[in-house]
Coordinates of C-alpha atoms and ligand atoms in Angstrom, one line a residue:
M1 CA 24.2 5.0 -8.9
F2 CA 22.2 3.7 -5.9
V3 CA 19.6 5.5 -4.0
N4 CA 21.3 4.7 -0.7
D5 CA 24.8 6.1 0.0
C6 CA 25.8 2.9 2.0
L7 CA 25.5 0.8 -1.2
N8 CA 28.3 0.1 -3.6
I9 CA 29.6 -2.5 -6.1
N10 CA 32.9 -4.5 -5.4
E11 CA 35.5 -5.9 -7.8
K12 CA 33.4 -9.2 -8.0
G13 CA 30.5 -7.2 -9.3
H14 CA 28.6 -7.9 -6.1
L15 CA 26.4 -5.3 -4.3
T16 CA 28.0 -4.2 -1.0
I17 CA 26.4 -2.5 2.0
G18 CA 28.4 -0.7 4.6
G19 CA 31.5 -2.2 3.1
C20 CA 30.2 -5.8 3.3
D21 CA 29.7 -8.1 0.3
T22 CA 25.9 -8.9 0.2
V23 CA 26.5 -12.3 -1.5
E24 CA 28.9 -13.2 1.4
L25 CA 26.4 -11.9 4.0
A26 CA 23.7 -14.1 2.4
K27 CA 26.1 -17.1 2.6
E28 CA 27.2 -16.5 6.2
Y29 CA 23.8 -15.7 7.7
G30 CA 21.3 -17.3 5.3
T31 CA 18.4 -15.7 3.5
P32 CA 16.0 -14.0 3.6
L33 CA 18.1 -11.5 5.6
Y34 CA 17.5 -7.9 6.7
V35 CA 20.7 -5.9 6.6
L36 CA 21.0 -2.5 8.2
D37 CA 23.8 0.0 7.8
E38 CA 24.7 1.6 11.2
N39 CA 26.4 4.7 9.8
T40 CA 23.4 5.6 7.8
I41 CA 21.1 5.3 10.8
R42 CA 23.4 7.3 13.1
T43 CA 24.1 10.0 10.4
T44 CA 20.3 10.6 10.0
C45 CA 19.8 10.7 13.7
R46 CA 22.5 13.4 14.0
S47 CA 21.2 15.4 11.1
Y48 CA 17.8 15.7 13.0
V49 CA 19.5 16.6 16.3
E50 CA 21.8 19.1 14.5
S51 CA 18.8 20.8 12.8
F52 CA 17.4 21.7 16.2
K53 CA 20.8 23.2 17.3
K54 CA 21.2 25.1 14.0
F55 CA 17.7 26.5 13.6
Y56 CA 16.0 26.4 17.0
N57 CA 18.6 27.0 19.7
G58 CA 18.5 23.3 20.5
N59 CA 15.1 23.8 22.0
G60 CA 13.6 20.5 20.9
M61 CA 14.2 16.8 20.4
P62 CA 13.6 14.2 17.7
L63 CA 11.8 11.1 18.9
Y64 CA 12.4 8.0 16.9
A65 CA 9.0 6.5 15.9
S66 CA 9.9 3.0 16.9
K67 CA 7.0 1.4 15.1
A68 CA 9.1 1.7 11.9
L69 CA 11.5 -0.9 13.4
S70 CA 11.3 -1.7 17.1
C71 CA 14.1 -3.8 18.6
K72 CA 16.5 -3.4 21.5
E73 CA 19.5 -2.3 19.4
L74 CA 17.5 0.5 17.6
C75 CA 16.4 1.7 21.0
R76 CA 20.0 1.8 22.2
I77 CA 21.1 3.7 19.1
A78 CA 18.3 6.2 19.5
N79 CA 19.4 6.8 23.1
E80 CA 23.1 7.1 22.2
E81 CA 22.2 9.6 19.5
H82 CA 20.2 11.7 22.0
L83 CA 16.7 10.9 20.5
G84 CA 13.6 10.2 22.5
L85 CA 11.2 7.4 21.5
D86 CA 7.7 7.3 20.2
V87 CA 6.0 4.0 21.3
V88 CA 2.5 2.8 20.4
S89 CA 1.9 -0.3 22.3
G90 CA 2.8 -2.3 25.5
G91 CA 5.2 -4.3 23.4
E92 CA 7.1 -1.3 22.1
I93 CA 7.2 0.1 25.7
Y94 CA 8.6 -3.3 26.9
T95 CA 11.2 -3.3 24.2
A96 CA 12.4 0.2 25.1
Q97 CA 12.5 -0.8 28.8
Q98 CA 14.4 -4.0 28.1
A99 CA 16.9 -1.9 26.1
G100 CA 17.5 0.3 29.2
F101 CA 16.0 3.3 27.4
P102 CA 15.3 6.3 29.7
M103 CA 11.5 6.0 29.8
E104 CA 11.0 9.7 30.6
K105 CA 12.0 10.3 27.0
T106 CA 9.2 8.2 25.6
H107 CA 5.9 9.4 24.1
F108 CA 3.0 6.8 24.2
H109 CA 0.7 7.0 21.1
G110 CA -2.3 5.0 19.9
N111 CA -6.0 5.5 19.4
N112 CA -7.0 2.6 21.7
K113 CA -4.6 2.2 24.6
T114 CA -6.0 -0.6 26.8
A115 CA -6.3 -0.2 30.6
A116 CA -3.6 -2.8 31.0
E117 CA -1.3 -0.9 28.7
I118 CA -2.0 2.4 30.5
E119 CA -1.2 0.8 33.9
F120 CA 2.0 -0.8 32.5
A121 CA 3.1 2.5 30.9
L122 CA 2.5 4.5 34.2
N123 CA 4.5 1.9 36.1
A124 CA 7.2 1.9 33.5
G125 CA 7.6 5.6 33.8
V126 CA 6.5 6.6 30.3
G127 CA 7.2 10.3 29.8
T128 CA 4.2 11.6 28.0
F129 CA 0.8 10.0 27.1
V130 CA -0.5 11.3 23.8
V131 CA -4.2 11.1 24.5
D132 CA -6.4 10.3 21.5
N133 CA -10.0 10.6 22.9
L134 CA -12.1 11.5 25.9
Y135 CA -12.6 7.9 26.9
E136 CA -8.9 7.5 27.1
L137 CA -8.5 10.8 29.1
E138 CA -11.0 9.6 31.7
L139 CA -9.4 6.1 31.9
L140 CA -5.9 7.5 32.3
N141 CA -7.0 9.9 35.0
E142 CA -8.7 7.1 36.8
I143 CA -5.8 4.6 36.6
A144 CA -3.2 7.3 37.5
G145 CA -5.3 8.2 40.5
K146 CA -5.4 4.6 41.6
L147 CA -1.6 4.3 41.3
V148 CA -1.1 7.7 43.0
K149 CA 0.7 9.1 40.0
K150 CA 0.2 12.2 37.8
A151 CA 0.4 11.5 34.1
K152 CA 2.0 14.1 31.8
I153 CA -0.3 14.3 28.7
S154 CA -0.5 15.6 25.2
F155 CA -3.5 15.7 23.0
R156 CA -3.5 14.3 19.4
I157 CA -5.1 17.0 17.3
K158 CA -6.4 16.8 13.8
P159 CA -5.1 20.0 12.4
G160 CA -7.1 19.7 9.2
V161 CA -4.0 19.2 7.0
D162 CA -3.9 15.9 5.2
A163 CA -0.6 15.1 3.4
H164 CA -0.6 11.4 2.7
T165 CA 0.2 12.0 -1.0
H166 CA 2.5 14.1 -3.0
N167 CA 0.4 17.2 -2.4
F168 CA -1.6 18.2 0.6
I169 CA -5.2 19.3 1.3
R170 CA -6.7 21.4 3.9
T171 CA -10.1 20.2 5.0
G172 CA -12.4 21.2 7.8
Q173 CA -13.0 17.6 8.8
I174 CA -10.6 14.9 8.1
D175 CA -12.0 11.4 8.3
S176 CA -9.5 9.9 10.6
K177 CA -9.6 7.5 13.5
F178 CA -6.9 9.5 15.3
G179 CA -7.3 12.4 17.5
F180 CA -9.5 15.4 18.3
A181 CA -10.9 17.7 15.6
L182 CA -10.1 21.4 15.8
E183 CA -13.0 22.6 13.6
T184 CA -15.8 21.2 15.7
G185 CA -14.5 22.6 19.0
E186 CA -13.8 19.0 20.1
A187 CA -10.2 19.7 20.8
F188 CA -10.9 22.8 22.8
E189 CA -13.5 21.0 25.0
A190 CA -10.9 18.2 25.6
V191 CA -8.4 20.8 26.8
K192 CA -11.0 22.2 29.3
K193 CA -11.7 18.7 30.5
A194 CA -8.0 17.9 31.1
L195 CA -7.7 21.0 33.2
E196 CA -10.5 19.7 35.5
Y197 CA -8.9 16.3 36.0
E198 CA -6.6 15.9 39.0
N199 CA -4.3 13.1 37.9
V200 CA -3.2 14.5 34.5
N201 CA -1.1 17.4 33.6
L202 CA -1.5 18.8 30.1
A203 CA 1.9 19.8 28.8
E204 CA 1.8 19.3 25.0
L205 CA -0.2 19.3 21.8
H206 CA 0.5 16.9 19.1
C207 CA -0.3 16.4 15.4
H208 CA 0.9 13.9 12.7
I209 CA -0.3 14.8 9.2
G210 CA 0.8 11.7 7.2
S211 CA 3.7 9.7 6.0
Q212 CA 6.2 9.6 3.1
I213 CA 5.7 13.3 2.6
F214 CA 8.1 15.1 0.2
D215 CA 6.9 18.7 0.7
I216 CA 7.7 21.0 3.7
D217 CA 4.7 23.3 3.2
P218 CA 2.1 21.0 4.8
F219 CA 4.3 20.7 7.9
V220 CA 4.6 24.5 8.1
T221 CA 0.8 24.9 7.7
A222 CA 0.2 22.3 10.4
A223 CA 2.7 24.0 12.8
E224 CA 0.9 27.4 12.2
I225 CA -2.5 25.9 12.9
M226 CA -1.2 24.3 16.1
M227 CA 0.4 27.6 17.3
D228 CA -3.0 29.3 16.6
F229 CA -4.6 26.8 18.9
I230 CA -1.9 27.3 21.6
G231 CA -2.7 31.0 21.3
K232 CA -6.4 30.4 21.7
I233 CA -5.9 28.3 24.8
K234 CA -3.7 31.0 26.3
D235 CA -6.2 33.8 25.5
E236 CA -9.4 32.0 26.5
L237 CA -8.2 29.7 29.3
G238 CA -5.1 31.5 30.5
V239 CA -3.1 28.3 30.2
T240 CA 0.3 28.1 28.5
I241 CA 1.2 24.9 26.6
S242 CA 4.9 24.8 26.4
N243 CA 5.5 21.7 24.2
L244 CA 4.6 21.2 20.6
N245 CA 4.9 17.8 18.9
L246 CA 4.7 18.0 15.2
G247 CA 4.8 14.3 14.4
G248 CA 6.8 12.5 11.6
G249 CA 6.2 11.5 8.0
F250 CA 9.4 12.7 6.2
G251 CA 9.7 10.9 2.9
I252 CA 12.5 8.6 1.8
M253 CA 13.8 7.3 -1.5
Y254 CA 12.4 3.9 -2.6
V255 CA 12.9 4.4 -6.3
N256 CA 14.8 7.0 -8.3
S257 CA 11.8 9.2 -9.0
D258 CA 11.4 9.8 -5.2
E259 CA 13.0 13.1 -4.2
P260 CA 13.2 13.6 -0.5
V261 CA 14.2 17.0 0.9
P262 CA 17.2 17.2 3.2
Y263 CA 15.9 16.6 6.7
E264 CA 17.4 19.8 8.2
N265 CA 15.3 21.9 5.8
Y266 CA 12.3 20.9 7.9
M267 CA 13.4 22.7 11.1
E268 CA 14.8 25.5 9.1
K269 CA 11.3 26.4 7.7
V270 CA 9.2 25.3 10.7
S271 CA 11.2 27.2 13.2
V272 CA 10.6 30.5 11.4
A273 CA 6.8 29.9 11.3
V274 CA 6.6 28.8 14.9
K275 CA 8.6 31.8 16.2
A276 CA 6.5 34.2 14.2
K277 CA 3.3 32.7 15.5
A278 CA 4.6 32.7 19.1
A279 CA 5.3 36.5 18.7
E280 CA 1.8 37.0 17.1
H281 CA 0.0 35.3 20.0
N282 CA 2.3 36.5 22.7
V283 CA 3.1 33.0 23.9
P284 CA 6.5 31.5 24.7
V285 CA 8.4 29.8 21.8
P286 CA 7.5 26.1 22.5
Y287 CA 9.9 23.2 23.0
I288 CA 9.4 21.1 19.8
F289 CA 9.3 17.4 19.2
I290 CA 9.3 15.7 15.8
E291 CA 8.8 12.0 15.3
P292 CA 10.7 10.6 12.3
G293 CA 10.4 6.8 11.8
R294 CA 10.8 5.8 8.2
S295 CA 13.5 8.3 7.5
I296 CA 15.7 7.1 10.4
V297 CA 15.9 3.4 9.3
G298 CA 14.3 3.1 5.8
E299 CA 17.1 3.8 3.5
A300 CA 19.6 2.2 5.9
G301 CA 18.1 -1.3 5.3
I302 CA 18.0 -3.8 2.5
T303 CA 16.6 -7.3 2.3
L304 CA 18.5 -10.2 0.7
Y305 CA 16.8 -13.2 -0.9
T306 CA 18.0 -16.2 -2.8
V307 CA 16.4 -16.8 -6.1
G308 CA 14.7 -20.2 -6.5
G309 CA 12.4 -21.1 -9.4
I310 CA 12.1 -18.9 -12.4
K311 CA 8.9 -19.2 -14.4
E312 CA 8.7 -17.6 -17.8
I313 CA 5.2 -17.3 -19.1
P314 CA 5.6 -16.3 -22.7
N315 CA 4.2 -12.9 -23.6
I316 CA 2.9 -12.4 -20.1
R317 CA 5.7 -12.1 -17.5
T318 CA 8.6 -13.8 -15.8
Y319 CA 8.1 -14.8 -12.2
V320 CA 11.3 -14.9 -10.1
S321 CA 10.5 -16.7 -6.8
V322 CA 12.5 -15.8 -3.7
D323 CA 12.7 -17.5 -0.3
G324 CA 10.8 -14.8 1.5
G325 CA 7.9 -12.5 0.5
M326 CA 4.9 -11.0 2.2
T327 CA 5.9 -12.5 5.5
D328 CA 9.0 -10.2 5.6
N329 CA 7.8 -7.4 3.3
I330 CA 4.0 -7.0 3.1
R331 CA 4.1 -3.5 1.7
Y332 CA 3.6 -4.3 -1.9
A333 CA 0.7 -6.6 -1.1
L334 CA -0.8 -4.0 1.2
Y335 CA -0.4 -0.9 -0.9
Q336 CA 1.6 -1.6 -4.0
S337 CA 4.6 0.1 -2.6
D338 CA 7.5 0.8 -5.1
Y339 CA 10.8 -0.8 -4.4
T340 CA 14.1 -1.0 -6.2
V341 CA 15.3 -4.6 -6.8
V342 CA 18.9 -5.3 -7.6
N343 CA 20.5 -8.6 -8.7
A344 CA 23.2 -8.4 -6.0
S345 CA 25.2 -11.2 -7.6
H346 CA 25.6 -9.2 -10.8
A347 CA 25.2 -5.6 -9.6
D348 CA 27.7 -4.4 -12.2
K349 CA 25.5 -5.6 -15.1
E350 CA 22.9 -3.6 -16.7
A351 CA 19.3 -4.1 -15.5
T352 CA 17.9 -5.5 -18.8
Q353 CA 15.5 -8.2 -17.6
T354 CA 11.9 -7.4 -16.6
V355 CA 10.7 -9.6 -13.8
T356 CA 8.0 -10.0 -11.2
V357 CA 9.5 -11.0 -7.8
A358 CA 7.2 -13.5 -6.1
G359 CA 7.3 -14.6 -2.5
K360 CA 6.9 -18.2 -1.4
C361 CA 3.5 -17.9 0.4
C362 CA 0.3 -19.5 -0.7
E363 CA -1.2 -16.3 -1.9
S364 CA -1.2 -15.1 -5.5
G365 CA -0.9 -11.5 -4.2
D366 CA 2.4 -12.5 -2.4
L367 CA 4.6 -10.3 -4.7
V368 CA 7.5 -8.2 -3.7
Q369 CA 7.5 -6.1 -6.9
E370 CA 6.0 -6.5 -10.4
H371 CA 7.5 -5.7 -13.8
T372 CA 10.8 -4.4 -12.3
Q373 CA 14.1 -4.2 -14.1
V374 CA 17.1 -6.3 -12.9
A375 CA 20.3 -7.7 -14.3
P376 CA 19.5 -11.1 -15.9
V377 CA 18.7 -13.5 -13.1
T378 CA 19.6 -17.2 -12.6
V379 CA 18.8 -19.7 -9.9
G380 CA 20.9 -19.1 -6.8
D381 CA 21.5 -15.5 -7.4
T382 CA 21.2 -13.1 -4.4
L383 CA 18.5 -10.5 -4.9
A384 CA 18.5 -7.3 -2.9
V385 CA 15.4 -5.1 -2.3
L386 CA 16.5 -1.6 -1.3
S387 CA 15.1 0.7 1.4
T388 CA 13.4 -2.0 3.5
G389 CA 14.7 -0.8 6.9
A390 CA 11.3 0.7 7.9
Y391 CA 7.9 -1.1 8.2
N392 CA 9.3 -4.4 7.0
Y393 CA 10.6 -6.4 10.0
S394 CA 8.1 -4.5 12.2
M395 CA 5.2 -5.7 10.0
A396 CA 6.6 -9.2 9.5
S397 CA 4.4 -12.3 10.2
N398 CA 4.6 -16.0 10.5
Y399 CA 2.1 -16.7 7.8
N400 CA 2.6 -20.3 6.5
R401 CA 4.6 -20.8 9.6
I402 CA 7.6 -19.1 8.0
P403 CA 10.1 -18.0 10.6
R404 CA 11.0 -14.3 10.6
P405 CA 14.5 -13.5 9.2
A406 CA 17.4 -12.3 11.2
I407 CA 18.6 -8.6 11.2
V408 CA 22.3 -8.1 10.6
M409 CA 23.9 -4.7 11.4
V410 CA 26.9 -3.7 9.2
N411 CA 29.4 -1.0 9.9
N412 CA 32.6 -0.3 7.9
G413 CA 33.0 -3.9 6.6
K414 CA 32.0 -5.6 9.9
S415 CA 28.7 -7.4 10.5
R416 CA 26.8 -8.6 13.6
V417 CA 23.4 -10.1 14.3
I418 CA 21.1 -7.7 16.2
V419 CA 17.9 -9.8 15.9
K420 CA 18.2 -13.6 15.6
R421 CA 16.5 -15.6 12.9
E422 CA 13.4 -17.4 14.3
S423 CA 13.6 -21.2 14.5
Y424 CA 10.9 -23.8 14.0
E425 CA 10.9 -24.1 17.8
D426 CA 10.0 -20.4 18.0
I427 CA 7.1 -21.1 15.7
V428 CA 5.5 -23.6 18.0
R429 CA 6.6 -22.0 21.3
N430 CA 3.2 -20.9 22.3
D431 CA 1.2 -23.9 21.0
I432 CA -0.3 -26.0 23.7
Ligands
PLP501 C1 3.8 6.6 12.2 C2 3.9 7.8 13.0 C3 5.1 8.5 13.0 C4 6.3 8.1 12.1 O1 6.0 8.3 10.8 P1 7.1 8.1 9.7 O2 6.3 8.3 8.4 O3 7.6 6.7 9.8 O4 8.1 9.1 9.9 C5 5.3 9.5 13.9 N1 4.3 9.9 14.7 C6 3.1 9.2 14.8 C7 2.0 9.6 15.7 C8 2.9 8.1 13.9 O5 1.7 7.5 13.9

C-alpha cells in the first residue's frame, strides 16, 4: 500500500512509521518534524555490504554519501554498518570527526576545495582526496608538502556517460563542472602530473554519472570505460591503479510509478563487467567503492506537518497550507520533484481530494506538491510527505528566519531525537 516498508496504518486510521503513530509523534515533538526509520536505514546499508560479499568476494566497500543527510547519528550508523563516508566540505568532515568516524574511511569530494578545507582535511586524517582539477592537484601537493604529509588521491573522471534521467546517453564531452574529461586526454595528462608530484599518491579513479538512476546499464558502461582507462594507464605508464570508485546515484521510490531495482543487482552486474575487463587488460581486479546517498536514507524518512489554513479557489485549486515548506523541503521549488503526500490523521480513508500543499514562506513558489491526491483534509490534520530522508534536512534553510525542524529516529515503536529543533535563540546566535 505504501512505497516504504516501514509505513503502516493503525487501528485509529493513523499513519505509522517504524511502529510509531505519526499523529502522536507530531503531538510529542511538534511539527514540522523529520522522522527516520532506523531499521530501513540499517537494512539498506547491509544490503549494499552484502552485495560485495555475494558478488565480489567482499573486495569493496560502500561509502555513505553524507551530503544526502549529514549529522552525527548517521555517521555513527554508517560506521556501525561497516560503510565508509563520502564528504564534500569542511563541515561534513567536521561532522564525521565529531561523531568519532574513522577518518581513514572517508573520501573527500568537491570541485572547489579551498586551501583551508584541504589543510583541515589533511590534519583530520581524511583517507582519500578525490581531486577534481589540476589547480586542486597542485594546491594539495603544496599543502601536503608543507604539513609533511603524503595525500592519497583519486581523480574524478568524466567517463562520457550521462544518466541523470530515465535513460542514459554516451557523449564525447559532457558539459559538467566536475572532473577531468577522458576524451580530450585531460584525464591522462592529470595522471602523468600526479606521478611527478612528491606529496600525493595516486591510488584510485572515480566517476559519478548522475542521480536517481533506475537502470543498471549506464553503471556497467561507466565501469567498463573506467577499466579501459586503468588498462591504458598500466600499458602506457606502467602504473597499476588498484582502487575503482564508481560513485552513487541509485534511484528510490518517491511515487508509485518509480521502480527502483534491488540494490544488490548493481554489484551483481558490475562485478561481472569489471572482472572481464581486468582479464582483458591484464590488470588486477580492483577494490571497488560505491557511494550511495539518497538510497540509504531517502525512503527511510518522512516529514510531518500540521495543516493550517485551507484556501479553496473555485475551479482553480485548493491550497492546503502547512507549517513548513521550502525551508525544510526545497526540492519541489528547485526541480519540481514528485512526492507522495498522505493525510496521516486519516490514512485509512481514500485519497479523493486534490490539493496543492503550500509552505508558509513569502514566496509563491513555496509549494511542497501541486495537484496531489489526499484523503479529505481539515485544519489540524497531520500531513506526511514520504521519502524525504535524503536532500531535505541537508538542504534546509532559515529563510524567513524559520528554525530548522528536529529529526526523530524511530525503531520498533520507540522514538528519540537525533537532531534538535532549532530555537529562536539559534536563529540570532551569530548576529552581532
Ligand atoms: C551526490 C553524490 C553521490 C550520492 O548520490 P546519490 O544520488 O545520493 O546516491 C555520490 N558520489 C558523488 C561524487 C556525489 O556527488
